[in-house]
Amino acid sequence: MSAASKLFLDEAKVARARASASNIADSLTGFVRARTTVAVERTLLRLLGVDGIEEQGIPLPNVVVDQVARAGRLDRGVMLPFCSAMAALGLEPQQVAEAAARGELDLGTWEIHNEAEARALGERIGADAVARVGRTATERRERMARLGPPNETMLYVIVATGNIFEDAVQGKAAAVQGADVIAVIRSTGQSLLDFVPYGETTEGFGGTYATQANFRVMRTALDEVGERINRYVLLTNYCSGLCMPEIAAMGALERLDMMLNDALYGILFRDINPERTLIDQYFSRMINAHAGVIINTGEDNYLTTDDAIEATHTVLASQLINEQLAFRSGLAPWQLGLGHAFEMDPAARDGFLMELAQAQLVREVFPDHKLKYMPPTRYMTGNVFKGYVQDAMFNLVTAWTKQGIQLLGMHTEAMHTPHMHDRHMAIESARYILNNAASIGDEVEFRRDGLVVRRAHETVEQTIGLLEEVESMGLFEALAAGRFADVKRRRDGGRGRAGVVVRAADYFNPIEAGLRAALQLDANEASHGNHR
Amino acid sequence: MAIIGRTGATPPDLTRVRPYGDTLDDGAVQLSFTLPVPFGDEAREAARLMAIGMGLTEPSIYHAADLGEGYSFFIVYARTAVTVDFTKVVVPKVEGRRMTKTEIDTFIAEQVGRKLVLLGACTGTDAHTVGIDAIMNLKGISGEKGLESYHEIEAHNLGSQVSNEALIEAAYRYNADALLVSQIVTQKDIHKTNLTELIELLEAEGLRDKLVVVAGGPRIGHELALELGYDAGFGPGTLAPDVAGFVAQQVVARGLATRGLLRGGKAV
């Protein structure tokens, strides 16, 4: 790194920060692997093909897992009684779930007389489920090879009408205009639901519900437009909140390409219980890893509650932790869209240079990663004309530092969800600047004793300090002490803790075992310190 | 008489004010919009007719772009003949004197004699705390510290996605003097529904008169807040002293300084 480092970074210091993050991640592994959650167990059922809702609208995976959880038997995993019933009754997964929903079958009291048979069946259908997830990655690769890949800096825009059919039209139009990635913003509040809504939806607030049917509507639309414009268009949603792993499964089944997938974000900004969501994340990231999904993390948000000039190092520290947590779930560097943002006060003198220092620093610390760069939001006002310039400054930093995923700023940020032409104007500006300043980063060097280099070095020092502090106090304690985003979250607080279950010694989860094998996690576990 | 409006050239007729581009009363306006029709000459003509339909004259379609999927975008300049009588414009304003942080602390210490308890929350499903954080958190915004930094204020920021019921529970628990409700998401007027519900619940509990209740957010104006039953509304650009000063003055003016919130006749 040092030879090529435009910031004259000390490789040993970056390695020290990374080693610290690696230790933090390792300290969680034992805790996480000893537990499961209601969401993880529902995910297994979804991967086996269980779908639909009962009369009152409760999703069938919830019906089944609730039966087992109520009986206090979830510690062995839902798949044991579920596969036992399948084998004994000669039913398909969906049929067992429907029988449970009709009240004809209670998986909580179901007696497992055929455990060996149940486990054998579970292994078999679990292997099929893992293979199904893997086929998504294959299909995406084939389509990308045929249609042509997205741009090197992927232009990412959001749609958020609340109506999936409107979203589909807007997503297609954005793709025609040049967008590479379309994200459907979720209806506000969905992250706190402990079930996934069902079916195609046309009503939402600030966004559209993430449902499997909605995923399919968008996927079909973007595949259709991709054929016309000869470019694979990526689809994104939110694999976060209380149903994090279930949404990973739905995404794997419907070929989503990118997922917001960050427990730390949920803990800090949605007050999800830290234990619950870190366990959920561990499994959801395995699914995303095997499905070839790029995950996005939410460190950019730290700078919406904390000051971007003072708290830059918290972003880098959290990215390093998130990287290590992701590696432990089998994700590769190219699958890591680590989040950061252009959120400094536009009134700050030389703020642009500090933004540049930060973006270049993140680029160099994570050379093979995608990096998700977020536009200004905090200091956007109703002044759309100034806002358009703020977004242009942000685009220039992207051109300079070659970010992988450019979440396009909207000049109407802070006003409303983007209008049709807001996206058009944002794409037009980004394409103009990314092309017009394409080689600026290769042509212009930084002064060794200049502001940009000094700022980056200071950030590295502060990052090492924070990581070593977190390492010594523990991640849960650091979150409780408000070390990130200036928000304090206790490990026993927040939503969803009741859904955490300690695994029994004979806990049965052949899908997880299959994913671990496919991702070679057990072989890699010893060598994480060497990852970069 | 004080000069209102522009100075240094022909003064405008304040009873007949019109937009100003580069000449008095030229009525120049700029607008942009998208039509859900395929790009082309017909779309351009439709945009021109749209401007005329709005009552504008001399519309010029300066820019048109194909947005794809049968949508077309236009940037239009035109003139309007509409006038406004500026002498008759009336805008309700948040009452009271604007005070600094120090003045507010002194005012509370002298006039109330105890700390004021203020609760802030983003209610309903709204998860955007940027506004309430700017007002309440120690750090504040734009160099103006938040309510947590006030010596005579006990500020509790309850964060995002707080139900109206939970906010009322907290009001009892903390024996609050004022509720500060932030609403950022306004799609399908969800903010009005949330804000109205809180007032109804407060009235049902008999609490409305015992509390100062204010709303804030980028799309919240004082007038809207009054309409929905709030004591004040704070829009974009509001800083902590605007809110704190208003609340403190209201508490004193309404004689709320010496009371506790009672539930079922018992202090809680």
PDB file of C-alpha atoms in Angstrom, chain A residues 209-417:
ATOM      1  CA  TYR A 209     -42.714  -2.531   1.938  1.00  0.00           C
ATOM      2  CA  ALA A 210     -40.034  -5.128   1.318  1.00  0.00           C
ATOM      3  CA  THR A 211     -41.988  -8.245   0.397  1.00  0.00           C
ATOM      4  CA  GLN A 212     -40.947 -11.181  -1.698  1.00  0.00           C
ATOM      5  CA  ALA A 213     -43.647 -10.384  -4.249  1.00  0.00           C
ATOM      6  CA  ASN A 214     -42.442  -6.784  -4.466  1.00  0.00           C
ATOM      7  CA  PHE A 215     -38.887  -8.014  -4.975  1.00  0.00           C
ATOM      8  CA  ARG A 216     -40.157 -10.080  -7.896  1.00  0.00           C
ATOM      9  CA  VAL A 217     -42.011  -7.139  -9.478  1.00  0.00           C
ATOM     10  CA  MET A 218     -38.859  -5.024  -9.410  1.00  0.00           C
ATOM     11  CA  ARG A 219     -36.582  -7.842 -10.559  1.00  0.00           C
ATOM     12  CA  THR A 220     -38.785  -8.519 -13.582  1.00  0.00           C
ATOM     13  CA  ALA A 221     -38.910  -4.827 -14.456  1.00  0.00           C
ATOM     14  CA  LEU A 222     -35.158  -4.310 -14.192  1.00  0.00           C
ATOM     15  CA  ASP A 223     -34.360  -7.499 -16.119  1.00  0.00           C
ATOM     16  CA  GLU A 224     -36.685  -6.304 -18.840  1.00  0.00           C
ATOM     17  CA  VAL A 225     -35.086  -2.877 -19.105  1.00  0.00           C
ATOM     18  CA  GLY A 226     -31.598  -4.401 -18.838  1.00  0.00           C
ATOM     19  CA  GLU A 227     -32.234  -6.391 -22.016  1.00  0.00           C
ATOM     20  CA  ARG A 228     -33.212  -3.173 -23.795  1.00  0.00           C
ATOM     21  CA  ILE A 229     -30.245  -1.077 -22.686  1.00  0.00           C
ATOM     22  CA  ASN A 230     -27.745  -3.937 -22.755  1.00  0.00           C
ATOM     23  CA  ARG A 231     -26.590  -3.471 -19.203  1.00  0.00           C
ATOM     24  CA  TYR A 232     -27.330  -5.494 -16.101  1.00  0.00           C
ATOM     25  CA  VAL A 233     -29.307  -3.310 -13.677  1.00  0.00           C
ATOM     26  CA  LEU A 234     -28.754  -4.076 -10.012  1.00  0.00           C
ATOM     27  CA  LEU A 235     -31.603  -4.214  -7.506  1.00  0.00           C
ATOM     28  CA  THR A 236     -31.178  -3.240  -3.861  1.00  0.00           C
ATOM     29  CA  ASN A 237     -33.224  -3.498  -0.713  1.00  0.00           C
ATOM     30  CA  TYR A 238     -32.841  -3.442   3.048  1.00  0.00           C
ATOM     31  CA  CYS A 239     -31.673  -6.599   4.740  1.00  0.00           C
ATOM     32  CA  SER A 240     -31.811  -5.066   8.184  1.00  0.00           C
ATOM     33  CA  GLY A 241     -34.077  -4.737  11.167  1.00  0.00           C
ATOM     34  CA  LEU A 242     -35.802  -7.580  12.986  1.00  0.00           C
ATOM     35  CA  CYS A 243     -36.223  -9.705   9.860  1.00  0.00           C
ATOM     36  CA  MET A 244     -32.700  -9.285   8.588  1.00  0.00           C
ATOM     37  CA  PRO A 245     -31.951 -12.934   7.681  1.00  0.00           C
ATOM     38  CA  GLU A 246     -35.428 -13.537   6.237  1.00  0.00           C
ATOM     39  CA  ILE A 247     -34.952 -10.675   3.841  1.00  0.00           C
ATOM     40  CA  ALA A 248     -31.550 -12.077   2.911  1.00  0.00           C
ATOM     41  CA  ALA A 249     -33.300 -15.323   2.018  1.00  0.00           C
ATOM     42  CA  MET A 250     -35.999 -13.531   0.019  1.00  0.00           C
ATOM     43  CA  GLY A 251     -33.316 -11.562  -1.783  1.00  0.00           C
ATOM     44  CA  ALA A 252     -31.384 -14.717  -2.572  1.00  0.00           C
ATOM     45  CA  LEU A 253     -34.525 -16.328  -3.979  1.00  0.00           C
ATOM     46  CA  GLU A 254     -35.493 -13.282  -6.081  1.00  0.00           C
ATOM     47  CA  ARG A 255     -31.955 -12.304  -7.146  1.00  0.00           C
ATOM     48  CA  LEU A 256     -31.431  -9.015  -5.422  1.00  0.00           C
ATOM     49  CA  ASP A 257     -27.895  -7.845  -6.081  1.00  0.00           C
ATOM     50  CA  MET A 258     -27.166  -5.520  -3.216  1.00  0.00           C
ATOM     51  CA  MET A 259     -28.436  -5.337   0.346  1.00  0.00           C
ATOM     52  CA  LEU A 260     -28.132  -2.818   3.124  1.00  0.00           C
ATOM     53  CA  ASN A 261     -26.991  -5.299   5.767  1.00  0.00           C
ATOM     54  CA  ASP A 262     -25.609  -3.802   8.920  1.00  0.00           C
ATOM     55  CA  ALA A 263     -26.418  -4.725  12.501  1.00  0.00           C
ATOM     56  CA  LEU A 264     -24.570  -1.725  13.883  1.00  0.00           C
ATOM     57  CA  TYR A 265     -26.894   0.544  11.928  1.00  0.00           C
ATOM     58  CA  GLY A 266     -29.973  -1.188  13.349  1.00  0.00           C
ATOM     59  CA  ILE A 267     -28.605  -0.992  16.871  1.00  0.00           C
ATOM     60  CA  LEU A 268     -27.718   2.673  16.723  1.00  0.00           C
ATOM     61  CA  PHE A 269     -30.466   4.120  14.555  1.00  0.00           C
ATOM     62  CA  ARG A 270     -33.423   1.779  14.999  1.00  0.00           C
ATOM     63  CA  ASP A 271     -32.828   0.671  18.574  1.00  0.00           C
ATOM     64  CA  ILE A 272     -32.788  -3.005  17.672  1.00  0.00           C
ATOM     65  CA  ASN A 273     -31.392  -5.179  20.436  1.00  0.00           C
ATOM     66  CA  PRO A 274     -27.624  -5.578  19.873  1.00  0.00           C
ATOM     67  CA  GLU A 275     -27.481  -9.288  20.673  1.00  0.00           C
ATOM     68  CA  ARG A 276     -30.443 -10.138  18.476  1.00  0.00           C
ATOM     69  CA  THR A 277     -29.276  -8.304  15.410  1.00  0.00           C
ATOM     70  CA  LEU A 278     -25.623  -9.391  15.579  1.00  0.00           C
ATOM     71  CA  ILE A 279     -26.788 -13.017  15.644  1.00  0.00           C
ATOM     72  CA  ASP A 280     -29.197 -12.316  12.792  1.00  0.00           C
ATOM     73  CA  GLN A 281     -26.471 -10.564  10.866  1.00  0.00           C
ATOM     74  CA  TYR A 282     -24.005 -13.431  11.144  1.00  0.00           C
ATOM     75  CA  PHE A 283     -26.422 -15.774   9.360  1.00  0.00           C
ATOM     76  CA  SER A 284     -27.868 -13.231   6.938  1.00  0.00           C
ATOM     77  CA  ARG A 285     -24.397 -12.363   5.714  1.00  0.00           C
ATOM     78  CA  MET A 286     -23.685 -16.026   4.999  1.00  0.00           C
ATOM     79  CA  ILE A 287     -26.726 -16.095   2.753  1.00  0.00           C
ATOM     80  CA  ASN A 288     -25.662 -12.873   1.070  1.00  0.00           C
ATOM     81  CA  ALA A 289     -22.131 -14.210   0.660  1.00  0.00           C
ATOM     82  CA  HIS A 290     -23.297 -17.380  -1.048  1.00  0.00           C
ATOM     83  CA  ALA A 291     -25.869 -15.555  -3.197  1.00  0.00           C
ATOM     84  CA  GLY A 292     -23.137 -13.224  -4.512  1.00  0.00           C
ATOM     85  CA  VAL A 293     -24.819 -10.178  -3.018  1.00  0.00           C
ATOM     86  CA  ILE A 294     -22.910  -6.964  -2.350  1.00  0.00           C
ATOM     87  CA  ILE A 295     -23.707  -5.726   1.123  1.00  0.00           C
ATOM     88  CA  ASN A 296     -23.816  -2.064   2.060  1.00  0.00           C
ATOM     89  CA  THR A 297     -23.053  -0.880   5.558  1.00  0.00           C
ATOM     90  CA  GLY A 298     -24.419   2.215   7.244  1.00  0.00           C
ATOM     91  CA  GLU A 299     -21.465   4.053   8.766  1.00  0.00           C
ATOM     92  CA  ASP A 300     -22.406   7.089   6.692  1.00  0.00           C
ATOM     93  CA  ASN A 301     -25.297   7.601   9.112  1.00  0.00           C
ATOM     94  CA  TYR A 302     -22.929   8.221  12.030  1.00  0.00           C
ATOM     95  CA  LEU A 303     -22.241  11.558  10.455  1.00  0.00           C
ATOM     96  CA  THR A 304     -25.879  12.551  10.532  1.00  0.00           C
ATOM     97  CA  THR A 305     -25.972  12.449  14.346  1.00  0.00           C
ATOM     98  CA  ASP A 306     -22.315  13.080  15.087  1.00  0.00           C
ATOM     99  CA  ASP A 307     -20.225  15.845  13.586  1.00  0.00           C
ATOM    100  CA  ALA A 308     -18.573  14.785  10.332  1.00  0.00           C
ATOM    101  CA  ILE A 309     -15.443  16.809  10.881  1.00  0.00           C
ATOM    102  CA  GLU A 310     -14.872  15.544  14.436  1.00  0.00           C
ATOM    103  CA  ALA A 311     -16.162  11.987  14.079  1.00  0.00           C
ATOM    104  CA  THR A 312     -14.538  10.875  10.836  1.00  0.00           C
ATOM    105  CA  HIS A 313     -12.471   8.247  12.631  1.00  0.00           C
ATOM    106  CA  THR A 314     -15.562   6.535  14.052  1.00  0.00           C
ATOM    107  CA  VAL A 315     -16.601   5.774  10.485  1.00  0.00           C
ATOM    108  CA  LEU A 316     -13.265   4.202   9.598  1.00  0.00           C
ATOM    109  CA  ALA A 317     -13.149   2.240  12.853  1.00  0.00           C
ATOM    110  CA  SER A 318     -16.640   0.887  12.307  1.00  0.00           C
ATOM    111  CA  GLN A 319     -15.850   0.010   8.684  1.00  0.00           C
ATOM    112  CA  LEU A 320     -12.871  -2.030   9.852  1.00  0.00           C
ATOM    113  CA  ILE A 321     -15.048  -3.871  12.387  1.00  0.00           C
ATOM    114  CA  ASN A 322     -17.749  -4.424   9.794  1.00  0.00           C
ATOM    115  CA  GLU A 323     -15.173  -5.757   7.346  1.00  0.00           C
ATOM    116  CA  GLN A 324     -13.977  -8.341   9.840  1.00  0.00           C
ATOM    117  CA  LEU A 325     -17.515  -9.348  10.800  1.00  0.00           C
ATOM    118  CA  ALA A 326     -18.300  -9.743   7.098  1.00  0.00           C
ATOM    119  CA  PHE A 327     -15.240 -11.927   6.507  1.00  0.00           C
ATOM    120  CA  ARG A 328     -16.408 -14.216   9.294  1.00  0.00           C
ATOM    121  CA  SER A 329     -19.653 -14.770   7.408  1.00  0.00           C
ATOM    122  CA  GLY A 330     -17.784 -15.589   4.208  1.00  0.00           C
ATOM    123  CA  LEU A 331     -18.180 -12.333   2.298  1.00  0.00           C
ATOM    124  CA  ALA A 332     -15.327 -11.391  -0.036  1.00  0.00           C
ATOM    125  CA  PRO A 333     -13.839  -7.880  -0.282  1.00  0.00           C
ATOM    126  CA  TRP A 334     -15.632  -7.218  -3.585  1.00  0.00           C
ATOM    127  CA  GLN A 335     -18.929  -7.844  -1.768  1.00  0.00           C
ATOM    128  CA  LEU A 336     -18.300  -5.116   0.804  1.00  0.00           C
ATOM    129  CA  GLY A 337     -19.944  -1.792   0.096  1.00  0.00           C
ATOM    130  CA  LEU A 338     -18.638  -0.139   3.250  1.00  0.00           C
ATOM    131  CA  GLY A 339     -20.519   3.068   3.879  1.00  0.00           C
ATOM    132  CA  HIS A 340     -19.136   6.543   4.293  1.00  0.00           C
ATOM    133  CA  ALA A 341     -20.412   9.971   3.423  1.00  0.00           C
ATOM    134  CA  PHE A 342     -19.880  13.558   2.324  1.00  0.00           C
ATOM    135  CA  GLU A 343     -21.561  15.186   5.311  1.00  0.00           C
ATOM    136  CA  MET A 344     -19.295  17.971   6.501  1.00  0.00           C
ATOM    137  CA  ASP A 345     -20.662  21.434   7.089  1.00  0.00           C
ATOM    138  CA  PRO A 346     -20.438  23.230   3.728  1.00  0.00           C
ATOM    139  CA  ALA A 347     -19.536  26.405   5.597  1.00  0.00           C
ATOM    140  CA  ALA A 348     -16.291  24.820   6.871  1.00  0.00           C
ATOM    141  CA  ARG A 349     -13.164  26.312   5.370  1.00  0.00           C
ATOM    142  CA  ASP A 350     -11.389  23.658   3.266  1.00  0.00           C
ATOM    143  CA  GLY A 351     -14.188  21.226   4.045  1.00  0.00           C
ATOM    144  CA  PHE A 352     -13.868  19.905   0.508  1.00  0.00           C
ATOM    145  CA  LEU A 353     -10.239  18.945   1.188  1.00  0.00           C
ATOM    146  CA  MET A 354     -11.199  17.175   4.399  1.00  0.00           C
ATOM    147  CA  GLU A 355     -13.867  15.247   2.494  1.00  0.00           C
ATOM    148  CA  LEU A 356     -11.280  14.392  -0.124  1.00  0.00           C
ATOM    149  CA  ALA A 357      -8.851  13.191   2.557  1.00  0.00           C
ATOM    150  CA  GLN A 358     -11.510  10.958   4.076  1.00  0.00           C
ATOM    151  CA  ALA A 359     -12.667   9.474   0.784  1.00  0.00           C
ATOM    152  CA  GLN A 360      -9.107   8.804  -0.379  1.00  0.00           C
ATOM    153  CA  LEU A 361      -8.236   7.295   2.998  1.00  0.00           C
ATOM    154  CA  VAL A 362     -11.164   4.895   2.901  1.00  0.00           C
ATOM    155  CA  ARG A 363     -10.291   4.024  -0.698  1.00  0.00           C
ATOM    156  CA  GLU A 364      -6.720   3.142   0.267  1.00  0.00           C
ATOM    157  CA  VAL A 365      -7.560   1.237   3.442  1.00  0.00           C
ATOM    158  CA  PHE A 366     -10.073  -0.866   1.494  1.00  0.00           C
ATOM    159  CA  PRO A 367      -8.467  -1.198  -1.944  1.00  0.00           C
ATOM    160  CA  ASP A 368     -10.481  -4.173  -3.215  1.00  0.00           C
ATOM    161  CA  HIS A 369     -13.817  -3.218  -1.696  1.00  0.00           C
ATOM    162  CA  LYS A 370     -16.788  -1.640  -3.390  1.00  0.00           C
ATOM    163  CA  LEU A 371     -17.319   1.265  -0.955  1.00  0.00           C
ATOM    164  CA  LYS A 372     -20.699   2.948  -0.798  1.00  0.00           C
ATOM    165  CA  TYR A 373     -20.315   6.706  -0.841  1.00  0.00           C
ATOM    166  CA  MET A 374     -23.292   8.679   0.417  1.00  0.00           C
ATOM    167  CA  PRO A 375     -24.226  12.207  -0.630  1.00  0.00           C
ATOM    168  CA  PRO A 376     -24.838  15.213   1.582  1.00  0.00           C
ATOM    169  CA  THR A 377     -28.092  15.050   3.525  1.00  0.00           C
ATOM    170  CA  ARG A 378     -27.541  16.798   6.826  1.00  0.00           C
ATOM    171  CA  TYR A 379     -26.762  20.197   5.375  1.00  0.00           C
ATOM    172  CA  MET A 380     -29.178  20.030   2.489  1.00  0.00           C
ATOM    173  CA  THR A 381     -31.844  22.685   2.629  1.00  0.00           C
ATOM    174  CA  GLY A 382     -34.793  23.678   0.516  1.00  0.00           C
ATOM    175  CA  ASN A 383     -32.375  25.675  -1.615  1.00  0.00           C
ATOM    176  CA  VAL A 384     -32.292  23.268  -4.538  1.00  0.00           C
ATOM    177  CA  PHE A 385     -29.837  25.396  -6.474  1.00  0.00           C
ATOM    178  CA  LYS A 386     -27.228  25.274  -3.727  1.00  0.00           C
ATOM    179  CA  GLY A 387     -28.076  21.631  -3.154  1.00  0.00           C
ATOM    180  CA  TYR A 388     -27.262  20.812  -6.767  1.00  0.00           C
ATOM    181  CA  VAL A 389     -23.819  22.342  -6.255  1.00  0.00           C
ATOM    182  CA  GLN A 390     -23.277  20.467  -2.974  1.00  0.00           C
ATOM    183  CA  ASP A 391     -24.016  17.252  -4.853  1.00  0.00           C
ATOM    184  CA  ALA A 392     -21.600  18.293  -7.585  1.00  0.00           C
ATOM    185  CA  MET A 393     -18.823  18.748  -5.019  1.00  0.00           C
ATOM    186  CA  PHE A 394     -19.612  15.274  -3.740  1.00  0.00           C
ATOM    187  CA  ASN A 395     -19.473  13.872  -7.270  1.00  0.00           C
ATOM    188  CA  LEU A 396     -16.081  15.468  -7.784  1.00  0.00           C
ATOM    189  CA  VAL A 397     -14.688  13.669  -4.726  1.00  0.00           C
ATOM    190  CA  THR A 398     -16.026  10.429  -6.149  1.00  0.00           C
ATOM    191  CA  ALA A 399     -14.359  11.014  -9.497  1.00  0.00           C
ATOM    192  CA  TRP A 400     -11.124  11.823  -7.696  1.00  0.00           C
ATOM    193  CA  THR A 401     -11.092   8.851  -5.298  1.00  0.00           C
ATOM    194  CA  LYS A 402     -12.854   6.234  -7.437  1.00  0.00           C
ATOM    195  CA  GLN A 403     -15.654   5.133  -5.142  1.00  0.00           C
ATOM    196  CA  GLY A 404     -17.449   1.934  -6.150  1.00  0.00           C
ATOM    197  CA  ILE A 405     -21.057   2.726  -5.385  1.00  0.00           C
ATOM    198  CA  GLN A 406     -22.124   6.323  -5.793  1.00  0.00           C
ATOM    199  CA  LEU A 407     -25.410   6.958  -4.049  1.00  0.00           C
ATOM    200  CA  LEU A 408     -26.542   9.949  -6.023  1.00  0.00           C
ATOM    201  CA  GLY A 409     -27.453  13.065  -4.137  1.00  0.00           C
ATOM    202  CA  MET A 410     -30.813  14.637  -4.851  1.00  0.00           C
ATOM    203  CA  HIS A 411     -31.039  18.395  -4.826  1.00  0.00           C
ATOM    204  CA  THR A 412     -34.482  17.956  -3.280  1.00  0.00           C
ATOM    205  CA  GLU A 413     -33.051  15.999  -0.327  1.00  0.00           C
ATOM    206  CA  ALA A 414     -34.724  17.175   2.887  1.00  0.00           C
ATOM    207  CA  MET A 415     -37.848  18.065   0.906  1.00  0.00           C
ATOM    208  CA  HIS A 416     -39.549  14.994  -0.476  1.00  0.00           C
ATOM    209  CA  THR A 417     -38.891  11.565  -1.925  1.00  0.00           C
TER     210      THR A 417
END
